[in-house]
Each structure stands twice: as C-alpha cells, then as structure tokens.
mmCIF file of N, CA and C in Angstrom:
data_model
loop_
_atom_site.group_PDB
_atom_site.id
_atom_site.type_symbol
_atom_site.label_atom_id
_atom_site.label_comp_id
_atom_site.label_asym_id
_atom_site.label_seq_id
_atom_site.Cartn_x
_atom_site.Cartn_y
_atom_site.Cartn_z
ATOM 1 N N MET A 1 -11.706 -2.246 -31.205
ATOM 2 C CA MET A 1 -13.068 -1.666 -30.316
ATOM 3 C C MET A 1 -13.130 -2.477 -28.686
ATOM 4 N N ARG A 2 -12.300 -3.835 -28.688
ATOM 5 C CA ARG A 2 -12.154 -3.995 -27.338
ATOM 6 C C ARG A 2 -11.101 -3.120 -26.481
ATOM 7 N N THR A 3 -9.902 -2.725 -27.420
ATOM 8 C CA THR A 3 -8.971 -1.803 -26.882
ATOM 9 C C THR A 3 -9.296 -0.511 -26.736
ATOM 10 N N LYS A 4 -10.464 -0.083 -26.959
ATOM 11 C CA LYS A 4 -10.907 1.311 -27.210
ATOM 12 C C LYS A 4 -12.098 1.649 -25.463
ATOM 13 N N LYS A 5 -12.442 0.317 -25.985
ATOM 14 C CA LYS A 5 -13.342 0.520 -24.173
ATOM 15 C C LYS A 5 -12.561 0.351 -23.354
ATOM 16 N N LEU A 6 -11.346 -1.156 -23.003
ATOM 17 C CA LEU A 6 -10.227 -0.794 -22.357
ATOM 18 C C LEU A 6 -9.474 0.695 -22.153
ATOM 19 N N ILE A 7 -9.353 1.170 -22.958
ATOM 20 C CA ILE A 7 -8.919 2.400 -22.835
ATOM 21 C C ILE A 7 -9.628 3.608 -21.695
ATOM 22 N N LEU A 8 -10.692 2.994 -22.582
ATOM 23 C CA LEU A 8 -12.147 4.373 -21.980
ATOM 24 C C LEU A 8 -11.449 3.718 -20.231
ATOM 25 N N LEU A 9 -11.505 2.377 -19.801
ATOM 26 C CA LEU A 9 -12.438 2.001 -19.122
ATOM 27 C C LEU A 9 -10.448 2.287 -17.844
ATOM 28 N N ILE A 10 -9.229 2.579 -18.184
ATOM 29 C CA ILE A 10 -8.433 3.155 -17.275
ATOM 30 C C ILE A 10 -8.650 4.440 -16.974
ATOM 31 N N VAL A 11 -9.330 5.512 -18.806
ATOM 32 C CA VAL A 11 -9.337 6.805 -18.020
ATOM 33 C C VAL A 11 -10.174 7.356 -17.191
ATOM 34 N N VAL A 12 -11.237 6.567 -17.475
ATOM 35 C CA VAL A 12 -12.614 6.364 -16.394
ATOM 36 C C VAL A 12 -11.857 6.722 -14.964
ATOM 37 N N ALA A 13 -11.019 5.035 -14.569
ATOM 38 C CA ALA A 13 -10.456 4.584 -13.466
ATOM 39 C C ALA A 13 -9.609 6.074 -13.203
ATOM 40 N N VAL A 14 -8.596 6.059 -13.275
ATOM 41 C CA VAL A 14 -7.666 6.852 -13.056
ATOM 42 C C VAL A 14 -7.881 8.143 -13.135
ATOM 43 N N GLY A 15 -9.279 8.780 -13.732
ATOM 44 C CA GLY A 15 -10.158 9.499 -12.930
ATOM 45 C C GLY A 15 -10.743 9.506 -11.835
ATOM 46 N N ALA A 16 -10.523 8.431 -11.671
ATOM 47 C CA ALA A 16 -12.689 8.368 -10.636
ATOM 48 C C ALA A 16 -11.150 8.475 -8.954
ATOM 49 N N LEU A 17 -10.603 7.962 -9.760
ATOM 50 C CA LEU A 17 -9.326 8.195 -8.582
ATOM 51 C C LEU A 17 -8.853 9.198 -7.967
ATOM 52 N N ALA A 18 -8.378 10.038 -8.773
ATOM 53 C CA ALA A 18 -7.870 11.756 -8.968
ATOM 54 C C ALA A 18 -8.928 12.757 -8.014
ATOM 55 N N HIS A 19 -10.078 12.104 -9.123
ATOM 56 C CA HIS A 19 -10.910 12.850 -7.977
ATOM 57 C C HIS A 19 -11.390 12.518 -6.655
ATOM 58 N N ARG A 20 -10.877 13.775 -5.599
ATOM 59 C CA ARG A 20 -11.545 14.203 -4.105
ATOM 60 C C ARG A 20 -13.287 13.985 -4.200
ATOM 61 N N SER A 21 -13.801 13.146 -3.548
ATOM 62 C CA SER A 21 -15.537 13.382 -3.685
ATOM 63 C C SER A 21 -16.139 13.928 -2.675
ATOM 64 N N ASP A 22 -14.781 14.928 -1.567
ATOM 65 C CA ASP A 22 -15.321 14.900 -0.767
ATOM 66 C C ASP A 22 -16.144 16.109 0.020
ATOM 67 N N GLY A 23 -15.078 16.932 -0.882
ATOM 68 C CA GLY A 23 -15.541 18.300 -2.317
ATOM 69 C C GLY A 23 -14.364 19.178 -0.847
ATOM 70 N N GLN A 24 -13.627 18.569 -0.361
ATOM 71 C CA GLN A 24 -12.294 19.419 0.350
ATOM 72 C C GLN A 24 -11.232 19.947 -0.231
ATOM 73 N N GLN A 25 -10.866 20.815 -0.382
ATOM 74 C CA GLN A 25 -9.170 21.640 -0.406
ATOM 75 C C GLN A 25 -8.491 20.177 -0.246
ATOM 76 N N SER A 26 -7.686 20.397 -0.821
ATOM 77 C CA SER A 26 -6.637 19.323 -0.977
ATOM 78 C C SER A 26 -6.013 20.101 0.210
ATOM 79 N N ARG A 27 -5.389 20.254 1.619
ATOM 80 C CA ARG A 27 -3.844 20.652 2.509
ATOM 81 C C ARG A 27 -3.270 20.537 1.544
ATOM 82 N N PRO A 28 -1.931 21.624 1.950
ATOM 83 C CA PRO A 28 -0.321 21.716 1.640
ATOM 84 C C PRO A 28 0.332 20.557 1.363
ATOM 85 N N LEU A 29 1.548 20.330 1.161
ATOM 86 C CA LEU A 29 2.085 19.331 1.444
ATOM 87 C C LEU A 29 2.645 19.045 2.899
ATOM 88 N N ASN A 30 3.106 19.587 3.340
ATOM 89 C CA ASN A 30 4.086 20.374 4.452
ATOM 90 C C ASN A 30 3.027 19.740 5.739
ATOM 91 N N GLU A 31 2.050 20.077 5.285
ATOM 92 C CA GLU A 31 0.529 19.673 6.829
ATOM 93 C C GLU A 31 0.349 18.459 6.673
ATOM 94 N N GLN A 32 -0.022 16.957 5.190
ATOM 95 C CA GLN A 32 -0.548 16.291 5.095
ATOM 96 C C GLN A 32 0.810 15.025 5.647
ATOM 97 N N LEU A 33 2.525 16.387 5.714
ATOM 98 C CA LEU A 33 3.227 15.036 6.170
ATOM 99 C C LEU A 33 3.955 15.277 7.575
ATOM 100 N N LYS A 34 2.394 15.878 8.350
ATOM 101 C CA LYS A 34 3.097 16.185 9.792
ATOM 102 C C LYS A 34 3.659 15.079 10.577
ATOM 103 N N LEU A 35 3.030 14.377 10.657
ATOM 104 C CA LEU A 35 3.558 12.996 10.817
ATOM 105 C C LEU A 35 4.809 12.400 9.805
ATOM 106 N N ALA A 36 5.247 12.458 9.420
ATOM 107 C CA ALA A 36 6.221 11.608 8.731
ATOM 108 C C ALA A 36 7.576 12.617 9.095
ATOM 109 N N ALA A 37 8.185 13.847 10.419
ATOM 110 C CA ALA A 37 8.702 13.522 11.150
ATOM 111 C C ALA A 37 8.909 13.262 12.227
ATOM 112 N N ALA A 38 8.121 12.888 12.624
ATOM 113 C CA ALA A 38 8.595 11.986 13.981
ATOM 114 C C ALA A 38 8.596 10.117 13.508
ATOM 115 N N MET A 39 9.222 10.003 12.401
ATOM 116 C CA MET A 39 9.271 8.978 12.081
ATOM 117 C C MET A 39 10.945 9.083 12.085
ATOM 118 N N PRO A 40 11.379 7.262 12.411
ATOM 119 C CA PRO A 40 13.287 7.874 11.934
ATOM 120 C C PRO A 40 14.379 8.572 10.277
ATOM 121 N N ARG A 41 15.597 9.096 10.566
ATOM 122 C CA ARG A 41 15.281 9.101 8.926
ATOM 123 C C ARG A 41 15.885 7.723 8.860
ATOM 124 N N GLY A 42 15.631 7.643 7.578
ATOM 125 C CA GLY A 42 16.053 6.796 6.879
ATOM 126 C C GLY A 42 15.225 5.572 6.451
ATOM 127 N N ALA A 43 13.828 5.481 7.093
ATOM 128 C CA ALA A 43 13.282 4.685 7.028
ATOM 129 C C ALA A 43 12.913 3.514 5.773
ATOM 130 N N MET A 44 12.919 2.784 5.422
ATOM 131 C CA MET A 44 12.815 1.913 4.983
ATOM 132 C C MET A 44 11.328 2.622 3.533
ATOM 133 N N LEU A 45 9.620 2.851 5.315
ATOM 134 C CA LEU A 45 8.645 2.919 4.442
ATOM 135 C C LEU A 45 7.850 3.741 5.386
ATOM 136 N N TYR A 46 7.009 4.339 4.539
ATOM 137 C CA TYR A 46 6.342 5.027 5.681
ATOM 138 C C TYR A 46 5.171 5.078 5.434
ATOM 139 N N LEU A 47 4.032 4.864 5.689
ATOM 140 C CA LEU A 47 2.429 4.784 5.475
ATOM 141 C C LEU A 47 1.359 5.455 5.567
ATOM 142 N N GLN A 48 1.133 6.537 5.704
ATOM 143 C CA GLN A 48 0.195 7.501 6.103
ATOM 144 C C GLN A 48 -1.081 7.085 5.077
ATOM 145 N N ALA A 49 -2.525 6.598 5.980
ATOM 146 C CA ALA A 49 -3.430 7.028 5.427
ATOM 147 C C ALA A 49 -4.774 7.589 6.073
ATOM 148 N N ASN A 50 -5.323 7.664 5.452
ATOM 149 C CA ASN A 50 -6.895 7.944 5.944
ATOM 150 C C ASN A 50 -7.895 6.945 6.685
ATOM 151 N N ASP A 51 -7.900 5.806 6.199
ATOM 152 C CA ASP A 51 -8.904 5.006 6.062
ATOM 153 C C ASP A 51 -7.643 3.964 5.676
ATOM 154 N N LEU A 52 -6.639 3.382 7.211
ATOM 155 C CA LEU A 52 -5.825 1.917 6.885
ATOM 156 C C LEU A 52 -6.910 0.704 6.935
ATOM 157 N N ALA A 53 -8.256 1.311 7.810
ATOM 158 C CA ALA A 53 -8.152 -0.353 8.012
ATOM 159 C C ALA A 53 -9.476 -0.818 6.779
ATOM 160 N N GLY A 54 -10.215 -0.142 6.274
ATOM 161 C CA GLY A 54 -10.962 -0.156 4.915
ATOM 162 C C GLY A 54 -9.884 -0.493 3.892
ATOM 163 N N LEU A 55 -8.793 -0.444 4.105
ATOM 164 C CA LEU A 55 -7.986 -0.414 2.768
ATOM 165 C C LEU A 55 -7.968 -1.785 2.844
ATOM 166 N N MET A 56 -7.599 -1.910 4.735
ATOM 167 C CA MET A 56 -6.690 -3.459 4.543
ATOM 168 C C MET A 56 -7.933 -4.341 4.758
ATOM 169 N N LYS A 57 -9.624 -4.439 4.764
ATOM 170 C CA LYS A 57 -10.052 -4.748 4.336
ATOM 171 C C LYS A 57 -10.346 -5.165 3.165
ATOM 172 N N SER A 58 -10.531 -4.020 2.288
ATOM 173 C CA SER A 58 -10.448 -4.594 0.902
ATOM 174 C C SER A 58 -9.345 -5.649 -0.143
ATOM 175 N N TRP A 59 -7.991 -5.185 0.503
ATOM 176 C CA TRP A 59 -6.912 -6.032 -0.132
ATOM 177 C C TRP A 59 -7.382 -7.508 0.875
ATOM 178 N N LEU A 60 -8.090 -7.816 1.611
ATOM 179 C CA LEU A 60 -8.045 -9.066 2.592
ATOM 180 C C LEU A 60 -9.170 -10.038 1.851
ATOM 181 N N ALA A 61 -10.164 -9.014 1.111
ATOM 182 C CA ALA A 61 -10.925 -9.151 -0.116
ATOM 183 C C ALA A 61 -10.718 -8.878 -1.037
ATOM 184 N N SER A 62 -9.862 -9.113 -1.349
ATOM 185 C CA SER A 62 -9.104 -8.870 -3.375
ATOM 186 C C SER A 62 -9.045 -10.177 -3.256
ATOM 187 N N PRO A 63 -9.147 -10.779 -4.563
ATOM 188 C CA PRO A 63 -8.805 -11.958 -5.688
ATOM 189 C C PRO A 63 -6.874 -11.583 -5.425
ATOM 190 N N VAL A 64 -6.953 -10.466 -6.012
ATOM 191 C CA VAL A 64 -5.578 -9.447 -6.180
ATOM 192 C C VAL A 64 -4.154 -10.520 -5.106
ATOM 193 N N ARG A 65 -5.440 -10.208 -4.328
ATOM 194 C CA ARG A 65 -4.387 -10.658 -3.005
ATOM 195 C C ARG A 65 -4.319 -12.412 -2.869
ATOM 196 N N ALA A 66 -4.711 -13.724 -3.526
ATOM 197 C CA ALA A 66 -4.546 -14.703 -3.690
ATOM 198 C C ALA A 66 -3.658 -14.853 -4.804
ATOM 199 N N GLN A 67 -3.730 -14.650 -5.704
ATOM 200 C CA GLN A 67 -2.813 -14.236 -6.636
ATOM 201 C C GLN A 67 -1.567 -14.162 -6.770
ATOM 202 N N PHE A 68 -1.223 -12.590 -5.948
ATOM 203 C CA PHE A 68 0.108 -12.398 -5.709
ATOM 204 C C PHE A 68 0.421 -12.871 -4.486
ATOM 205 N N TYR A 69 0.331 -13.644 -3.300
ATOM 206 C CA TYR A 69 0.520 -14.765 -2.474
ATOM 207 C C TYR A 69 1.023 -16.163 -3.360
ATOM 208 N N ASP A 70 0.266 -16.287 -4.370
ATOM 209 C CA ASP A 70 0.835 -17.082 -4.984
ATOM 210 C C ASP A 70 1.819 -17.061 -6.621
ATOM 211 N N SER A 71 2.157 -15.922 -6.978
ATOM 212 C CA SER A 71 3.420 -15.226 -8.092
ATOM 213 C C SER A 71 4.570 -16.605 -7.782
ATOM 214 N N ASP A 72 5.053 -15.849 -8.536
ATOM 215 C CA ASP A 72 6.910 -16.312 -9.268
ATOM 216 C C ASP A 72 7.662 -15.323 -8.075
ATOM 217 N N SER A 73 6.443 -13.833 -8.370
ATOM 218 C CA SER A 73 7.322 -12.894 -8.228
ATOM 219 C C SER A 73 7.167 -12.699 -6.279
ATOM 220 N N PHE A 74 6.505 -13.338 -5.163
ATOM 221 C CA PHE A 74 6.196 -13.097 -3.890
ATOM 222 C C PHE A 74 7.205 -14.600 -3.978
ATOM 223 N N ALA A 75 7.423 -14.935 -3.850
ATOM 224 C CA ALA A 75 8.144 -16.433 -4.210
ATOM 225 C C ALA A 75 9.635 -16.163 -4.240
ATOM 226 N N ALA A 76 9.684 -14.980 -5.083
ATOM 227 C CA ALA A 76 11.254 -14.506 -5.201
ATOM 228 C C ALA A 76 11.812 -13.760 -4.006
ATOM 229 N N PHE A 77 10.325 -12.665 -3.430
ATOM 230 C CA PHE A 77 10.662 -11.752 -2.726
ATOM 231 C C PHE A 77 10.812 -12.323 -1.777
ATOM 232 N N GLN A 78 10.510 -13.585 -1.035
ATOM 233 C CA GLN A 78 10.401 -14.374 0.441
ATOM 234 C C GLN A 78 11.894 -14.530 0.706
ATOM 235 N N LYS A 79 12.662 -14.405 -0.398
ATOM 236 C CA LYS A 79 13.899 -15.140 -1.192
ATOM 237 C C LYS A 79 14.919 -13.739 -0.275
ATOM 238 N N SER A 80 14.388 -12.847 -0.809
ATOM 239 C CA SER A 80 15.277 -11.464 -0.724
ATOM 240 C C SER A 80 15.891 -10.565 0.717
ATOM 241 N N ARG A 81 17.279 -10.404 1.279
ATOM 242 C CA ARG A 81 16.953 -9.890 2.163
ATOM 243 C C ARG A 81 16.008 -8.982 3.193
ATOM 244 N N VAL A 82 15.194 -7.753 2.023
ATOM 245 C CA VAL A 82 14.246 -7.180 2.124
ATOM 246 C C VAL A 82 13.027 -7.692 3.445
ATOM 247 N N TYR A 83 13.003 -8.451 2.861
ATOM 248 C CA TYR A 83 11.975 -9.151 3.337
ATOM 249 C C TYR A 83 12.392 -10.168 4.150
ATOM 250 N N LEU A 84 13.340 -10.732 4.624
ATOM 251 C CA LEU A 84 13.839 -11.362 5.808
ATOM 252 C C LEU A 84 13.855 -9.992 6.752
ATOM 253 N N LYS A 85 14.749 -9.291 6.450
ATOM 254 C CA LYS A 85 14.428 -8.368 7.568
ATOM 255 C C LYS A 85 13.169 -6.933 8.099
ATOM 256 N N LEU A 86 11.866 -7.678 7.433
ATOM 257 C CA LEU A 86 10.808 -7.453 7.386
ATOM 258 C C LEU A 86 9.846 -8.456 8.556
ATOM 259 N N GLN A 87 10.618 -9.887 8.368
ATOM 260 C CA GLN A 87 9.716 -10.515 8.732
ATOM 261 C C GLN A 87 10.399 -10.282 10.910
ATOM 262 N N ASP A 88 11.415 -10.167 10.921
ATOM 263 C CA ASP A 88 12.210 -9.920 11.924
ATOM 264 C C ASP A 88 11.600 -8.323 12.934
ATOM 265 N N ARG A 89 11.395 -7.563 11.830
ATOM 266 C CA ARG A 89 10.518 -6.154 12.125
ATOM 267 C C ARG A 89 9.461 -7.324 12.951
ATOM 268 N N LYS A 90 9.160 -7.840 11.860
ATOM 269 C CA LYS A 90 7.059 -8.448 12.443
ATOM 270 C C LYS A 90 7.764 -9.173 13.466
ATOM 271 N N LYS A 91 8.480 -10.458 13.701
ATOM 272 C CA LYS A 91 8.599 -10.538 15.328
ATOM 273 C C LYS A 91 8.793 -9.977 16.437
ATOM 274 N N ASP A 92 9.815 -8.940 16.175
ATOM 275 C CA ASP A 92 10.041 -7.869 17.324
ATOM 276 C C ASP A 92 8.717 -7.402 17.920
ATOM 277 N N PHE A 93 8.000 -6.462 16.802
ATOM 278 C CA PHE A 93 6.454 -5.793 17.337
ATOM 279 C C PHE A 93 5.931 -7.136 17.637
ATOM 280 N N GLU A 94 6.025 -8.320 17.329
ATOM 281 C CA GLU A 94 5.052 -8.978 18.482
ATOM 282 C C GLU A 94 5.289 -8.894 19.433
ATOM 283 N N SER A 95 6.544 -9.668 19.337
ATOM 284 C CA SER A 95 7.092 -9.829 21.248
ATOM 285 C C SER A 95 6.852 -8.473 21.742
ATOM 286 N N ALA A 96 7.059 -7.644 21.803
ATOM 287 C CA ALA A 96 6.881 -6.192 22.711
ATOM 288 C C ALA A 96 5.283 -5.860 22.648
ATOM 289 N N ILE A 97 4.720 -6.398 21.995
ATOM 290 C CA ILE A 97 3.192 -6.239 21.963
ATOM 291 C C ILE A 97 3.047 -7.177 22.693
ATOM 292 N N GLY A 98 3.214 -8.471 22.945
ATOM 293 C CA GLY A 98 2.256 -9.478 23.388
ATOM 294 C C GLY A 98 1.890 -10.213 23.455
#
C-alpha cells in the first residue's frame, strides 16, 4: 500500500512539473535557446531560466541543500578537477566584478 502511494506521488509530481500552468504555448526550440548562440563553443555549462532568483531562493531554503553539502558525494566532488576549475573561474569572475 505504501509503495502505491509513493508511485502515485511520483506520478503526480512528474505531471505537475511537465504541465505548463501559464496557459502559453511553448516556443520553438531555436527561439528558446537564442541566448545559447552567444555562449562560447564547448562551454561546460549553460543555464537559462525564467526566474533564476526564485530558483536560487528555493535552493537556499531547501533542506536538501544542507544534506548535499554534508554528503560524501560533495566531498569527492570538491577534489575533482571540474570543481577546482570552477573555483578558479569563480575567483576570476569575482575579481573582475570587484
């Protein structure tokens, strides 16, 4: 019985995430990714969001955030070359901003 409730909850959550509540039709993919053309070729990460501030507030308030930073996975990630490169880029960006 508990498994069925969990499956139902997952189905509802996926359906809610897939549903566009604003009633607007989705734009063509090339229009959605217009800003991606301004990014350098071979970029490791490209992020485009309608409400980045809202997403960041949700992440900062999330209990999952604390669990992630305390996890063994994050500790291993901090030792990776990708993490170290991101930290260097962050320092460059911060020094450029002032």
